[in-house]
Coordinates of C-alpha atoms in Angstrom, one line a residue:
X1 CA 0.0 0.0 0.0
X2 CA 1.4 3.4 -1.0
X3 CA 1.2 6.0 1.7
X4 CA 1.3 9.8 1.6
X5 CA 4.5 10.5 3.6
X6 CA 3.9 14.2 3.3
X7 CA 0.5 13.9 4.9
X8 CA 2.0 11.7 7.7
X9 CA 4.7 14.3 8.3
X10 CA 2.1 17.1 8.5
X11 CA 0.0 15.1 11.0
X12 CA 3.1 14.3 13.1
X13 CA 3.9 18.1 13.1
X14 CA 0.3 19.0 14.1
X15 CA 0.3 16.4 16.9
X16 CA 3.9 17.3 17.8
X17 CA 5.0 13.7 17.5
X18 CA 8.4 12.3 16.9
X19 CA 8.9 8.9 15.2
X20 CA 9.5 7.4 18.6
X21 CA 6.2 8.8 19.9
X22 CA 4.4 7.6 16.8
X23 CA 5.9 4.2 17.2
X24 CA 4.6 4.0 20.8
X25 CA 1.1 5.2 19.8
X26 CA 0.8 2.9 16.8
X27 CA 2.5 -0.3 18.1
X28 CA 5.0 -0.3 15.3
X29 CA 8.8 -0.2 16.0
X30 CA 10.7 3.1 15.4
X31 CA 12.8 1.3 12.8
X32 CA 9.7 0.2 11.0
X33 CA 8.3 3.7 11.0
X34 CA 11.5 5.0 9.5
X35 CA 11.5 2.3 6.9
X36 CA 7.9 2.9 6.0
X37 CA 8.5 6.7 5.7
X38 CA 11.6 6.2 3.5
X39 CA 10.0 3.7 1.2
X40 CA 6.5 5.2 1.1
X41 CA 4.9 1.8 1.3
X42 CA 3.6 -0.5 4.0
X43 CA 1.2 -3.4 4.5
X44 CA -2.5 -2.6 5.0
X45 CA -2.2 -3.7 8.7
X46 CA 0.6 -1.3 9.3
X47 CA -1.3 1.5 7.5
X48 CA -4.1 0.9 9.9
X49 CA -1.8 1.0 12.9
X50 CA -0.2 4.2 11.6
X51 CA -3.6 5.8 11.0
X52 CA -4.8 4.8 14.5
X53 CA -1.6 6.2 16.0
X54 CA -2.3 9.5 14.2
X55 CA -6.0 9.5 15.1
X56 CA -7.2 9.5 11.4
X57 CA -8.9 7.1 9.1
X58 CA -6.6 5.1 6.8
X59 CA -7.9 7.0 3.8
X60 CA -6.2 10.1 5.1
X61 CA -2.7 8.6 4.8
X62 CA -2.8 6.5 1.7
X63 CA -2.1 8.0 -1.7
X64 CA -5.2 8.4 -3.8
X65 CA -5.7 5.7 -6.4
X66 CA -4.8 2.9 -4.1

């Protein structure tokens, strides 16, 4: 699943979250968060975890057309 890394960065800024804090909130390791943001892709399960950690629906963080 292709994610919108810019949108995630904006949400992190609005919530004042570091990757470490996002990892704790989403249940994904910090290393995995970094990898996901570098690649711009992740599994649907991790997309759901990221979205939950950011407090938004999955549709907010995936690139349109997915």
